[in-house]
Tab-separated table of C-alpha atoms in Angstrom:
chain	number	residue	atom	x	y	z
A	137	MET	CA	40.332	-20.616	-11.440
A	138	LYS	CA	38.910	-23.113	-9.032
A	139	SER	CA	37.154	-22.660	-5.743
A	140	GLN	CA	39.272	-23.174	-2.671
A	141	PRO	CA	38.184	-25.393	0.230
A	142	ASN	CA	37.476	-23.491	3.400
A	143	ALA	CA	38.340	-24.594	6.899
A	144	LYS	CA	34.665	-24.293	7.937
A	145	GLY	CA	32.891	-27.623	7.590
A	146	GLY	CA	33.357	-28.392	3.887
A	147	MET	CA	32.208	-24.993	2.631
A	148	TYR	CA	33.940	-23.456	-0.358
A	149	VAL	CA	35.082	-19.912	-0.908
A	150	LEU	CA	34.536	-18.851	-4.520
A	151	ASN	CA	37.232	-16.946	-6.240
A	152	GLU	CA	36.275	-13.353	-6.857
A	153	ASP	CA	35.961	-13.575	-10.654
A	154	ILE	CA	33.737	-16.684	-10.457
A	155	ASN	CA	31.537	-14.880	-7.945
A	156	MET	CA	31.323	-11.819	-10.233
A	157	LYS	CA	30.457	-14.001	-13.251
A	158	ALA	CA	27.624	-15.578	-11.253
A	159	LYS	CA	26.343	-12.140	-10.218
A	160	VAL	CA	26.488	-10.829	-13.802
A	161	ALA	CA	24.677	-13.923	-15.098
A	162	ALA	CA	21.976	-13.555	-12.426
A	163	MET	CA	21.551	-9.855	-13.227
A	164	ALA	CA	21.326	-10.632	-16.961
A	165	ARG	CA	18.586	-13.220	-16.321
A	166	ARG	CA	16.698	-10.773	-14.120
A	167	LEU	CA	16.983	-8.037	-16.746
A	168	GLU	CA	15.613	-10.385	-19.408
A	169	GLU	CA	12.699	-11.309	-17.115
A	170	LEU	CA	11.889	-7.654	-16.497
A	171	GLU	CA	12.110	-6.806	-20.205
A	172	MET	CA	9.746	-9.672	-21.072
A	173	LYS	CA	7.338	-8.594	-18.353
A	174	LYS	CA	7.375	-5.017	-19.666
A	175	VAL	CA	6.731	-6.237	-23.231
A	176	GLN	CA	3.771	-8.306	-22.012
A	177	GLU	CA	2.375	-5.310	-20.087
A	178	VAL	CA	2.638	-3.083	-23.156
A	179	GLN	CA	0.941	-5.717	-25.303
A	180	ALA	CA	-1.851	-6.097	-22.749
A	181	ILE	CA	-2.376	-2.337	-22.622
A	182	SER	CA	-2.419	-2.000	-26.402
A	183	GLU	CA	-4.952	-4.834	-26.709
A	184	THR	CA	-7.483	-3.125	-24.457
A	185	SER	CA	-9.042	-0.159	-26.143
A	186	VAL	CA	-10.014	2.617	-23.782
A	187	GLN	CA	-12.732	4.955	-24.965
A	188	ALA	CA	-13.959	7.935	-23.036
A	189	MET	CA	-17.689	7.800	-22.412
A	190	PRO	CA	-19.739	10.952	-21.988
A	191	CYS	CA	-21.947	11.519	-18.970
A	192	SER	CA	-25.231	9.783	-19.786
A	193	ILE	CA	-27.212	12.682	-18.299
A	194	CYS	CA	-25.676	15.749	-19.959
A	195	GLN	CA	-23.329	14.142	-22.548
A	196	SER	CA	-20.283	15.967	-21.139
A	197	TYR	CA	-16.864	14.291	-21.188
A	198	GLU	CA	-15.689	16.437	-18.276
A	199	HIS	CA	-17.180	14.427	-15.394
A	200	LEU	CA	-18.694	11.099	-14.369
A	201	VAL	CA	-22.426	10.523	-13.958
A	202	GLU	CA	-22.030	10.635	-10.166
A	203	GLU	CA	-20.509	14.128	-10.484
A	204	CYS	CA	-23.230	15.518	-12.749
A	205	LEU	CA	-25.204	18.349	-11.120
A	206	PRO	CA	-28.654	17.173	-12.301
A	207	PHE	CA	-27.850	13.692	-10.945
A	208	GLN	CA	-26.782	15.122	-7.601
A	209	CYS	CA	-29.923	17.271	-7.440
A	210	LYS	CA	-32.071	14.198	-8.093
A	211	VAL	CA	-30.271	12.195	-5.394
A	212	VAL	CA	-30.640	15.018	-2.872
A	213	GLY	CA	-34.271	15.525	-3.891
A	214	ASP	CA	-34.999	11.825	-3.434
A	215	PHE	CA	-33.324	11.911	-0.024
A	216	VAL	CA	-35.295	14.982	1.070
A	217	GLY	CA	-38.535	13.403	-0.153
A	218	ASP	CA	-37.799	10.200	1.749
A	219	GLN	CA	-36.893	12.189	4.852
A	220	LYS	CA	-40.165	14.168	4.673
A	221	SER	CA	-42.108	10.915	4.442
A	222	ILE	CA	-40.289	9.462	7.456
A	223	ASN	CA	-40.836	12.678	9.429
A	224	ALA	CA	-44.565	12.619	8.617
A	225	GLN	CA	-44.849	9.013	9.836
A	226	LEU	CA	-42.990	9.853	13.043
A	227	ASN	CA	-45.191	12.904	13.636
A	228	LYS	CA	-48.299	10.700	13.312
A	229	ARG	CA	-46.894	8.233	15.845
A	230	ILE	CA	-45.933	11.025	18.239
A	231	ASP	CA	-49.402	12.559	17.928
A	232	SER	CA	-50.987	9.155	18.583
A	233	VAL	CA	-48.862	8.526	21.685
A	234	GLU	CA	-49.521	12.062	22.924
A	235	SER	CA	-53.261	11.624	22.429
A	236	THR	CA	-53.207	8.299	24.296
A	237	LEU	CA	-51.275	9.846	27.189
A	238	ASN	CA	-53.658	12.813	27.356
A	239	LYS	CA	-56.656	10.465	27.508
A	240	ARG	CA	-55.048	8.454	30.317
A	241	MET	CA	-54.183	11.623	32.222
A	242	ASP	CA	-57.761	12.866	31.810
A	243	GLY	CA	-59.059	9.490	33.043
A	244	MET	CA	-56.858	9.664	36.142
A	245	ALA	CA	-57.945	13.219	36.938
A	246	LYS	CA	-61.642	12.269	37.154
């Protein structure tokens, strides 16, 4: 079967079975592409060996290092220690400013 000329500017209307053959051929090519892609993905996955690593702190396989309780306690402890140091520095500065203001106030009162 041949395509038939259409009245619209030289365009052709494909017969239905030619159109279906083209669709089937396109779908077959697409299926082959997808199958090859899937095979390559499976090969890539099988080439990479995945081994579970235990937590380096407690040697448990049940959590990551970041989730380990001793690790979290250390992080919180470090934070609290840093915060205490910052607070102590701020208290010294506040005391110094307060002392300076008191001296100036005493000087103005005389």
